[in-house]
Amino acid sequence: MGNRAAGKSSAGNSILGREEFDLKTSAQCVRRHGEVADRHITVIEAPGWMINYTVEDSPELLKQEIVLSVSLCPPGPHAVLLIIRVDTRFKETEREVVQGHLDLLGERVWSHTIVLVTRGDSLSDTSIEQYIESEGQNLQRLLDKCGNRYHVLNNQNRSDHTQIKELLEKIEETVAQNNGCHFEIDRKILQEMKERRRAEEERARERMKRMKKQKDNIRSQMSDAQHLSELRIVLMGYRDAGKSSAGNSILGREEFDLKTSAQCVRRHGEVADRHITVIEAPGWMINYTVEKSPELLKQEILLSVSLCPPGPHAVLLIIRVDTRFKETEREVLQGHLDLLGERVWSHTIVLFTCGDSLSDTSIEQYIESEGQNLQWLVEKCGNRYHVLNNQNRSDHTQIKELLEKIEETVAQNNRCHFEIDRKILQKMKERRRAEEERAKERMKRMKKQKDNIRSQMSDARHLSELRIVLMGYKLAGKSSEGNSILGREEFDLKRSAQCVRRHGEVADRHVGTDIMFSTIRTGATTLRSRSCWRRLRRQWHKTTAAILK
C-alpha cells in the first residue's frame, strides 16, 4: 500500500525477483505469486492514493479496493507493507493522508504494518536510522504507530538478494509479534463493502443499457445530413480539472498551455473531417462558491460562449475521475454554470478526465460508486457523459466518439446551438467596457503619481536599507511574497502564530522582512499577537518621526 508513484509495483517486482507488476497506474488490486527463498509468496498491490488527497477526497472505488485488497490472499495477509519514498520529504499532510487510508482497514492493521522505504539507492552511505531522525516527528510518529517496524529497499539493485531475505525475515518477526496470526479485517466491514459493490455493479450495468438505448434512439432519428462539418466547443471546469489537456486531446496537438490563464483561450483545428473551434474558459477554485469567485472570472465565463459565434454546439464540463465528487463541488459547479442561464444544461456534456486511472473499471461503475452528488450532475446534463484518457493521445476512437456525442446533443436540441440571453451578455459587456475605461484612468493616475514622487527624489534618497512588514489573512501568500522579495526560500509556508523576521541583500539594499500574524475575519478582526502589534506600532512611530524630520 502507498500513494501513487511511491514505488509499490517496483517493490513487488523486487520481492518476487522478476517483472510481475506493470508500472502503470491501476484502479484495481493486482495479485501475483512466486517462489522466493524457499517460500511461496503472494503479493497484492492495492491502487495508490494521491499523495495530497485525504481519505475524504479519494474516490469511493479506491477506498473499496483498499478494503478488498486484504481479502485477496485468504485467510489474510501476514503483513501490510506501507511504501514510502526516501527521496521526498514526509510532511504532516502525508502522515495524515497515509493514516486516513490505512484506518479504512481498522485499528488492528497497524500491528501488522511494516514501513517499506523505497529508493534506498538515494541514501548512499547514510543509514536509514539517520534518515528517520533527520525527517523529524511526522515520520517518527508513523513508525511508532507501526511498532517501529521498517525496512529500506533499493529497487535499482535487484541482484542484492540479501535485502529481500531480510525483509521476509522481518515479516516473519511481525507474525511472531502477533502470536503467529495474520491480519484479518472485520468481517462486517468487508461484507458491507462487498454488498455495496455488487449493488453498484448492477446499477452500472443498468445505466449502460439505458445509455445504449438512448444513443440508439437519437441515432435512429438522425440522418446523414446531420453530420456537422463544423463543431464549436466550450471547455469549463475548476482549476486542475484537465481542461487544457482535454483541449489538446480534442485537437490532437499541443494548442493549449497547461498554465493557468485568467482569460478565455480560443483554438481551431481540423479533426475527423470537421472544423473544430475550442474555447477554454478560466477555471474556478474547486471549493469557492460563485459568490467567492472574482468578478473577472465570472465575466470570462459569460464571454466564453460568445467567442465562437453564433454559439457553442456543446459545453464540456470537465471533472477529474481520480478524486471524490462531493456536495461542495456540486454546489460550486452548479453556481458557476448557472451564470449562463438554465438552458445551458441541455447543451452540457460531462467530460471525465484522467480516465487512465480507471483502468478496466467502466465509467458507469465510477458514477454509481460516487453516489448521489455525481449522479445528480449527470442527470442534470441529460445523462450525457464521456471519459477521456489524456495520456493516450494515439487512441483517436475516444475523440471520434466524443464528437459523435456532441452531434447527438445538437440533435436533442433540434439542431440548435447554445445561445446565451442577449440581455445578460450585453449588460456584462457594458460593465466590462466601463471597468476597462476606469482601469485606464487609474493607470494614468498611478503613472502621474509615480512621476511626481520620482521628480522630488534625489539620488541620495536611494535607501541602503529597507524594512518591510507583510500582513494579510491566512493563505493570502505572505510567506511566498517574502521569499520572492528576498529571492530565496526564507519563510516556511506553514502557518505560524508568531511574527517571523528574515534579512537579505536585494538590489544593493539590505532588506529586513517581518511577516505579521494572520488575521481571521469572523465578523470582527482578531489580532493573534499583541506583542507583534506593539512592535509594529513602535516601529511605525519611529518611521513616521523620521519621515517628518
XYZ file of C-alpha atoms in Angstrom:
549
model
C 0.000 0.000 0.000
C 1.022 3.592 -0.551
C 0.492 6.685 -2.631
C 0.866 6.755 -6.388
C 4.486 6.779 -7.525
C 5.651 5.570 -4.086
C 7.184 2.530 -5.789
C 4.677 -0.246 -4.983
C 4.991 -2.028 -8.341
C 8.799 -1.843 -8.259
C 8.796 -3.149 -4.679
C 6.558 -6.063 -5.725
C 8.890 -6.878 -8.616
C 11.912 -6.738 -6.294
C 10.245 -9.100 -3.796
C 9.321 -11.656 -6.494
C 12.623 -11.181 -8.328
C 11.056 -10.554 -11.731
C 8.798 -8.128 -13.640
C 5.348 -9.198 -12.460
C 3.705 -5.829 -11.766
C 3.061 -3.272 -14.502
C 4.418 0.157 -13.568
C 1.294 1.853 -14.989
C -1.437 3.080 -12.642
C -4.206 0.568 -11.965
C -7.645 1.151 -10.446
C -7.910 -2.462 -9.249
C -5.875 -4.615 -6.917
C -3.297 -6.812 -8.667
C -2.277 -10.250 -7.315
C 0.940 -12.086 -8.201
C 2.718 -15.213 -6.892
C 6.255 -16.564 -6.805
C 8.797 -18.789 -5.048
C 11.352 -16.779 -3.061
C 13.912 -18.052 -0.521
C 12.119 -21.410 -0.186
C 8.776 -19.725 0.453
C 5.612 -19.400 -1.631
C 4.969 -15.657 -1.790
C 1.654 -13.977 -2.641
C 1.838 -10.222 -3.231
C -1.230 -7.976 -3.569
C -0.720 -4.439 -4.868
C -3.551 -2.102 -3.850
C -4.216 1.005 -6.006
C -2.388 4.089 -4.779
C -3.943 7.246 -3.428
C -2.983 10.774 -4.458
C -0.194 11.973 -2.162
C -2.040 15.142 -1.078
C -5.620 13.797 -1.086
C -7.173 12.993 2.270
C -9.270 9.854 2.530
C -12.363 12.074 2.222
C -11.079 13.335 -1.163
C -10.260 9.877 -2.554
C -12.780 8.220 -4.909
C -15.089 5.607 -3.410
C -13.756 2.971 -5.831
C -10.231 3.435 -4.471
C -11.395 3.065 -0.861
C -13.316 -0.087 -1.776
C -10.209 -1.585 -3.415
C -8.120 -0.863 -0.306
C -10.647 -2.743 1.832
C -10.834 -5.583 -0.741
C -7.046 -5.949 -1.008
C -6.650 -7.790 2.309
C -9.297 -10.350 1.296
C -7.483 -11.360 -1.913
C -4.947 -13.543 -0.098
C -7.193 -15.617 2.204
C -7.352 -16.023 5.109
C -5.452 -12.690 5.271
C -2.017 -11.073 4.793
C 0.876 -11.754 7.155
C 1.991 -8.146 6.665
C 0.942 -4.878 5.085
C 3.935 -3.097 3.561
C 3.384 0.657 3.628
C 5.536 2.083 0.829
C 7.247 5.458 1.332
C 9.897 7.063 -0.874
C 13.127 8.098 0.791
C 13.853 10.873 -1.728
C 10.872 13.081 -0.792
C 10.041 14.936 2.410
C 7.487 13.183 4.634
C 5.324 16.054 5.837
C 2.385 16.354 8.216
C -0.100 16.235 5.330
C 1.398 12.956 4.027
C 1.191 11.414 7.500
C -2.490 12.350 7.827
C -3.235 11.026 4.321
C -1.456 7.711 4.999
C -3.171 7.245 8.352
C -6.608 8.054 6.939
C -6.334 5.455 4.174
C -4.932 2.683 6.387
C -7.574 3.357 9.039
C -10.139 2.105 6.494
C -8.932 -1.374 7.493
C -9.431 -0.795 11.214
C -7.051 -0.056 14.079
C -5.646 -3.620 14.193
C -3.939 -3.217 10.806
C -1.165 -1.126 12.379
C 0.165 -4.082 14.381
C 0.721 -5.924 11.068
C 2.211 -2.981 9.145
C 5.863 -2.520 8.158
C 7.075 0.756 6.632
C 8.974 -0.142 3.457
C 11.184 2.745 2.377
C 11.944 2.690 -1.377
C 14.611 4.480 -3.451
C 17.209 3.298 -0.951
C 19.950 3.997 -3.517
C 19.451 7.740 -2.929
C 20.584 7.304 0.691
C 24.086 6.357 -0.450
C 26.172 5.901 2.740
C 23.506 7.413 5.014
C 21.827 4.884 7.305
C 18.046 4.533 7.306
C 18.089 5.439 11.003
C 19.888 8.701 10.249
C 17.278 9.470 7.584
C 14.427 8.764 10.029
C 15.894 11.078 12.676
C 16.542 13.848 10.135
C 12.938 13.720 8.836
C 11.533 14.713 12.217
C 8.392 13.869 14.138
C 5.988 13.117 11.259
C 7.875 10.046 10.045
C 8.769 9.082 13.615
C 5.091 9.198 14.651
C 4.211 6.918 11.739
C 6.923 4.442 12.712
C 5.739 4.464 16.322
C 2.248 3.663 15.018
C 3.759 0.667 13.158
C 5.656 -0.600 16.216
C 8.945 0.743 14.778
C 8.963 -1.894 12.037
C 10.730 -0.640 8.911
C 12.971 -1.771 6.073
C 14.803 0.026 3.262
C 14.773 -1.289 -0.303
C 16.991 -0.446 -3.250
C 14.849 -1.316 -6.276
C 17.761 -0.482 -8.591
C 19.858 -3.340 -7.193
C 17.791 -6.465 -7.864
C 20.895 -8.649 -7.657
C 21.152 -7.950 -3.903
C 19.023 -10.815 -2.596
C 20.058 -10.045 0.995
C 17.644 -7.087 1.237
C 14.688 -9.303 0.229
C 15.795 -12.109 2.554
C 15.962 -9.624 5.452
C 12.537 -8.210 4.545
C 10.953 -11.680 4.609
C 12.579 -12.313 7.996
C 11.070 -9.052 9.315
C 7.652 -10.174 8.073
C 8.079 -13.446 9.993
C 9.062 -11.444 13.084
C 5.876 -9.380 12.654
C 3.814 -12.580 12.565
C 5.563 -13.750 15.747
C 4.765 -10.415 17.431
C 1.101 -11.073 16.597
C 1.138 -14.537 18.257
C 1.576 -16.307 14.932
C -1.563 -14.682 13.480
C -2.136 -12.967 10.144
C -4.198 -9.802 9.708
C -7.914 -10.287 9.229
C -10.284 -7.410 8.561
C -13.547 -7.119 10.473
C -15.987 -9.324 8.549
C -18.808 -6.791 8.886
C -16.731 -4.090 7.155
C -15.815 -6.475 4.338
C -19.343 -7.834 3.946
C -20.908 -4.357 3.801
C -18.388 -3.252 1.203
C -18.919 -6.349 -0.979
C -22.707 -5.930 -0.877
C -22.369 -2.269 -1.780
C -20.024 -3.130 -4.658
C -22.441 -5.758 -6.039
C -25.317 -3.254 -5.940
C -23.187 -0.626 -7.713
C -22.122 -3.075 -10.424
C -25.770 -3.989 -11.028
C -26.770 -0.326 -11.296
C -23.789 0.301 -13.595
C -24.996 -2.438 -15.978
C -28.492 -0.923 -15.955
C -27.025 2.515 -16.672
C -25.025 1.155 -19.618
C -28.208 -0.383 -21.064
C -30.108 2.902 -20.691
C -27.274 4.855 -22.319
C -27.122 2.458 -25.269
C -30.892 2.685 -25.720
C -30.768 6.497 -25.506
C -27.969 6.645 -28.093
C -29.749 4.248 -30.473
C -32.955 6.323 -30.243
C -31.130 9.560 -31.042
C -29.112 7.979 -33.871
C -32.242 6.468 -35.440
C -33.737 9.967 -35.682
C -30.584 11.472 -37.170
C -29.934 11.485 -40.891
C -26.548 11.561 -42.607
C -27.229 15.215 -43.306
C -26.891 15.899 -39.581
C -23.185 15.081 -39.674
C -21.860 18.576 -38.897
C -18.870 19.908 -40.813
C -18.198 22.402 -38.019
C -18.300 21.997 -34.244
C -17.925 24.739 -31.637
C -16.997 23.626 -28.132
C -16.527 25.423 -24.801
C -14.491 23.764 -22.031
C -15.421 24.590 -18.437
C -14.422 23.334 -15.010
C -12.415 24.055 -11.918
C -8.658 24.648 -11.968
C -6.575 21.486 -12.482
C -9.604 19.574 -13.795
C -7.713 18.980 -17.054
C -9.359 21.485 -19.430
C -6.169 22.338 -21.338
C -5.200 18.669 -21.683
C -8.725 17.867 -22.893
C -8.499 20.663 -25.479
C -5.151 19.335 -26.699
C -6.567 15.803 -26.935
C -9.560 17.020 -28.951
C -7.395 18.966 -31.423
C -4.710 16.272 -31.488
C -1.825 18.607 -30.726
C -0.438 20.948 -28.045
C -2.562 24.060 -28.603
C -3.464 24.986 -25.027
C -0.841 25.997 -22.481
C -1.158 23.970 -19.279
C -0.525 27.080 -17.178
C -3.462 28.832 -15.513
C -4.971 31.666 -17.566
C -7.292 34.460 -16.428
C -8.746 34.920 -19.934
C -10.600 32.651 -22.328
C -8.373 30.957 -24.919
C -9.624 30.077 -28.427
C -8.023 27.494 -30.729
C -9.007 25.838 -34.027
C -8.238 22.617 -35.860
C -9.395 20.004 -38.374
C -10.473 16.761 -36.689
C -12.303 13.784 -38.239
C -13.379 15.823 -41.304
C -14.754 18.631 -39.138
C -13.591 22.159 -38.444
C -13.354 22.341 -34.652
C -13.307 25.523 -32.555
C -12.442 25.036 -28.889
C -12.799 27.759 -26.235
C -11.208 27.170 -22.840
C -12.794 29.274 -20.093
C -10.700 30.082 -16.987
C -11.214 27.633 -14.144
C -12.715 28.403 -10.767
C -11.267 27.275 -7.433
C -12.693 23.860 -6.606
C -14.023 24.903 -3.177
C -15.019 28.511 -3.972
C -18.716 29.181 -4.445
C -19.709 31.517 -7.264
C -20.145 34.313 -4.691
C -16.454 33.984 -3.726
C -15.128 33.857 -7.296
C -13.624 37.095 -8.688
C -15.863 39.218 -10.920
C -13.337 38.934 -13.766
C -13.656 35.139 -13.721
C -17.457 35.305 -13.853
C -17.268 37.768 -16.739
C -14.942 35.423 -18.658
C -17.349 32.520 -18.156
C -20.134 34.633 -19.680
C -17.857 35.791 -22.507
C -16.674 32.270 -23.374
C -19.903 31.261 -25.127
C -19.794 34.407 -27.300
C -16.273 33.710 -28.625
C -17.474 31.072 -31.097
C -20.408 32.842 -32.790
C -23.262 32.238 -33.113
C -22.714 29.963 -30.069
C -21.241 26.620 -28.965
C -22.745 23.294 -30.011
C -21.749 21.893 -26.614
C -20.324 22.916 -23.261
C -17.954 20.243 -21.954
C -17.925 20.244 -18.163
C -14.560 18.804 -17.102
C -14.321 16.620 -13.987
C -11.381 14.505 -12.828
C -12.170 10.859 -12.283
C -9.368 10.317 -9.744
C -10.930 12.390 -6.966
C -14.132 12.339 -4.926
C -17.028 14.440 -6.231
C -18.542 15.884 -3.054
C -21.558 18.039 -2.241
C -19.405 21.192 -2.109
C -18.018 20.543 -5.617
C -21.545 20.021 -6.933
C -22.769 23.309 -5.448
C -19.718 25.219 -6.713
C -20.051 23.776 -10.201
C -23.786 24.415 -10.411
C -23.358 28.025 -9.278
C -20.797 28.801 -11.980
C -22.731 27.152 -14.822
C -25.956 28.846 -13.734
C -24.313 32.158 -14.688
C -25.131 31.161 -18.278
C -28.796 30.502 -17.556
C -30.845 27.342 -17.117
C -30.789 26.458 -20.843
C -27.048 25.736 -20.760
C -27.664 22.376 -19.057
C -29.421 20.947 -22.130
C -26.217 21.592 -24.129
C -23.772 20.318 -21.480
C -21.807 17.052 -21.562
C -19.822 15.874 -18.520
C -16.302 15.067 -19.719
C -14.364 12.908 -17.263
C -10.578 13.305 -17.467
C -7.739 11.150 -16.042
C -9.526 8.122 -17.490
C -6.273 6.150 -17.310
C -6.745 5.896 -13.528
C -9.952 3.884 -14.072
C -8.032 1.096 -15.779
C -10.583 -1.667 -16.572
C -13.347 -0.101 -14.455
C -16.229 1.282 -16.507
C -17.190 4.937 -16.194
C -20.697 3.761 -15.254
C -19.342 1.903 -12.231
C -17.432 5.017 -11.186
C -20.606 7.126 -11.462
C -22.609 4.644 -9.390
C -19.899 4.303 -6.728
C -19.517 8.065 -6.255
C -23.093 8.436 -5.077
C -25.887 10.949 -5.448
C -23.854 14.149 -5.993
C -22.268 12.946 -9.226
C -25.429 11.139 -10.290
C -27.418 14.357 -9.813
C -24.976 16.199 -12.074
C -25.092 13.535 -14.788
C -28.918 13.596 -14.661
C -28.893 17.414 -14.832
C -26.908 17.100 -18.074
C -29.420 14.672 -19.579
C -27.163 11.653 -18.891
C -24.624 12.913 -21.404
C -21.075 11.981 -20.391
C -17.804 10.761 -21.844
C -14.485 9.608 -20.381
C -11.142 10.759 -21.783
C -7.668 9.319 -21.302
C -5.395 12.299 -21.919
C -2.339 10.039 -21.571
C -3.308 8.041 -24.661
C -3.424 10.594 -27.488
C -2.925 7.855 -30.079
C -6.420 6.490 -29.324
C -8.415 8.546 -31.839
C -11.554 6.487 -31.150
C -12.241 8.317 -27.873
C -12.228 11.711 -29.680
C -14.331 10.383 -32.556
C -16.920 9.108 -30.049
C -16.879 12.441 -28.189
C -17.593 14.367 -31.402
C -20.444 11.969 -32.172
C -21.906 12.643 -28.708
C -21.719 16.373 -29.395
C -23.657 15.824 -32.638
C -26.223 13.793 -30.695
C -26.528 16.688 -28.224
C -27.195 19.068 -31.112
C -29.843 16.662 -32.444
C -31.507 16.551 -28.999
C -31.713 20.360 -29.133
C -33.483 20.405 -32.534
C -30.185 21.039 -34.325
C -29.686 24.265 -32.353
C -26.523 25.521 -30.689
C -26.468 27.182 -27.270
C -27.018 30.923 -27.217
C -26.838 32.989 -24.049
C -29.561 35.527 -23.267
C -28.512 38.674 -25.154
C -29.531 40.952 -22.291
C -27.178 39.143 -19.869
C -24.305 39.315 -22.359
C -24.933 42.950 -23.299
C -25.100 44.027 -19.667
C -21.827 42.236 -18.902
C -20.051 43.758 -21.936
C -21.160 47.269 -20.985
C -19.946 46.719 -17.446
C -16.586 45.451 -18.698
C -16.133 48.427 -21.038
C -16.783 50.800 -18.129
C -14.307 48.879 -15.930
C -11.632 48.948 -18.651
C -12.097 52.704 -19.036
C -11.735 53.221 -15.290
C -8.671 50.951 -15.285
C -7.007 53.131 -17.954
C -7.738 56.234 -15.883
C -6.291 54.545 -12.799
C -3.106 53.619 -14.689
C -2.701 57.237 -15.794
C -3.143 58.474 -12.216
C -0.651 55.923 -10.888
C 1.928 56.867 -13.515
C 1.454 60.561 -12.754
C 1.759 59.904 -9.022
C 4.942 57.879 -9.518
C 6.478 60.518 -11.804
C 5.695 63.265 -9.247
C 7.317 61.308 -6.422
C 10.370 60.417 -8.536
C 10.846 64.038 -9.654
C 11.117 65.102 -5.989
C 13.584 62.340 -5.139
C 17.322 62.796 -5.475
C 19.864 60.045 -5.952
C 20.699 60.476 -2.283
C 17.217 59.225 -1.397
C 18.200 55.735 -2.609
C 17.988 53.864 0.725
C 20.661 51.325 1.562
C 18.255 49.606 3.945
C 14.563 48.757 3.634
C 12.324 47.365 6.386
C 9.090 45.711 5.287
C 6.136 44.189 7.157
C 3.837 41.733 5.363
C 0.239 41.413 6.554
C -2.807 39.519 5.369
C -5.249 36.733 6.097
C -4.247 33.077 6.157
C -3.404 31.630 2.720
C -3.075 35.137 1.218
C 0.517 34.308 0.224
C 2.569 36.265 2.773
C 5.332 33.654 3.047
C 5.597 33.273 -0.737
C 5.799 37.058 -1.155
C 8.536 37.247 1.466
C 10.503 34.553 -0.346
C 10.032 36.376 -3.666
C 11.279 39.667 -2.182
C 14.383 38.059 -0.661
C 14.938 35.832 -3.700
C 15.189 32.589 -1.745
C 13.185 30.244 0.496
C 13.450 32.060 3.827
C 9.879 31.809 5.095
C 8.285 28.450 5.849
C 4.932 28.071 4.083
C 3.408 26.564 7.223
C 1.215 28.776 9.387
C 2.843 30.495 12.344
C 1.273 32.137 15.395
C 4.328 34.385 15.868
C 5.959 37.049 13.752
C 8.866 35.802 11.625
C 11.781 38.070 10.640
C 14.276 37.459 7.841
C 17.024 39.523 6.183
C 18.786 39.619 2.830
C 20.677 41.683 0.273
C 18.473 42.628 -2.685
C 19.272 45.144 -5.470
C 22.117 46.710 -3.425
C 19.888 47.121 -0.375
C 19.751 45.373 2.980
C 16.165 44.172 3.269
C 14.539 43.108 6.523
C 11.124 41.478 6.217
C 8.688 40.680 9.022
C 5.639 38.505 8.454
C 2.910 39.545 10.816
C 0.386 37.214 12.420
C -2.598 36.162 10.350
C -5.998 37.676 10.992
C -9.255 35.789 10.796
C -12.407 37.620 9.833
C -15.340 36.405 11.914
C -17.497 39.498 11.935
C -14.698 41.385 13.697
C -10.955 41.370 13.062
C -8.998 39.324 15.588
C -5.344 40.123 16.330
C -3.474 36.985 17.302
C -0.347 38.581 18.790
C -0.432 41.748 20.882
C 3.346 41.797 21.155
C 3.597 41.823 17.345
C 1.135 44.704 17.248
C 3.077 46.687 19.872
C 6.347 46.145 17.988
C 4.708 47.251 14.747
C 3.249 50.369 16.420
C 6.636 51.363 17.904
C 8.301 50.849 14.518
C 5.550 52.877 12.838
C 6.089 55.819 15.231
C 9.853 55.742 14.557
C 9.309 55.634 10.790
C 6.753 58.466 10.942
C 9.109 60.608 13.036
C 11.934 60.012 10.558
C 9.712 60.988 7.628
C 8.548 64.185 9.383
C 12.144 65.088 10.261
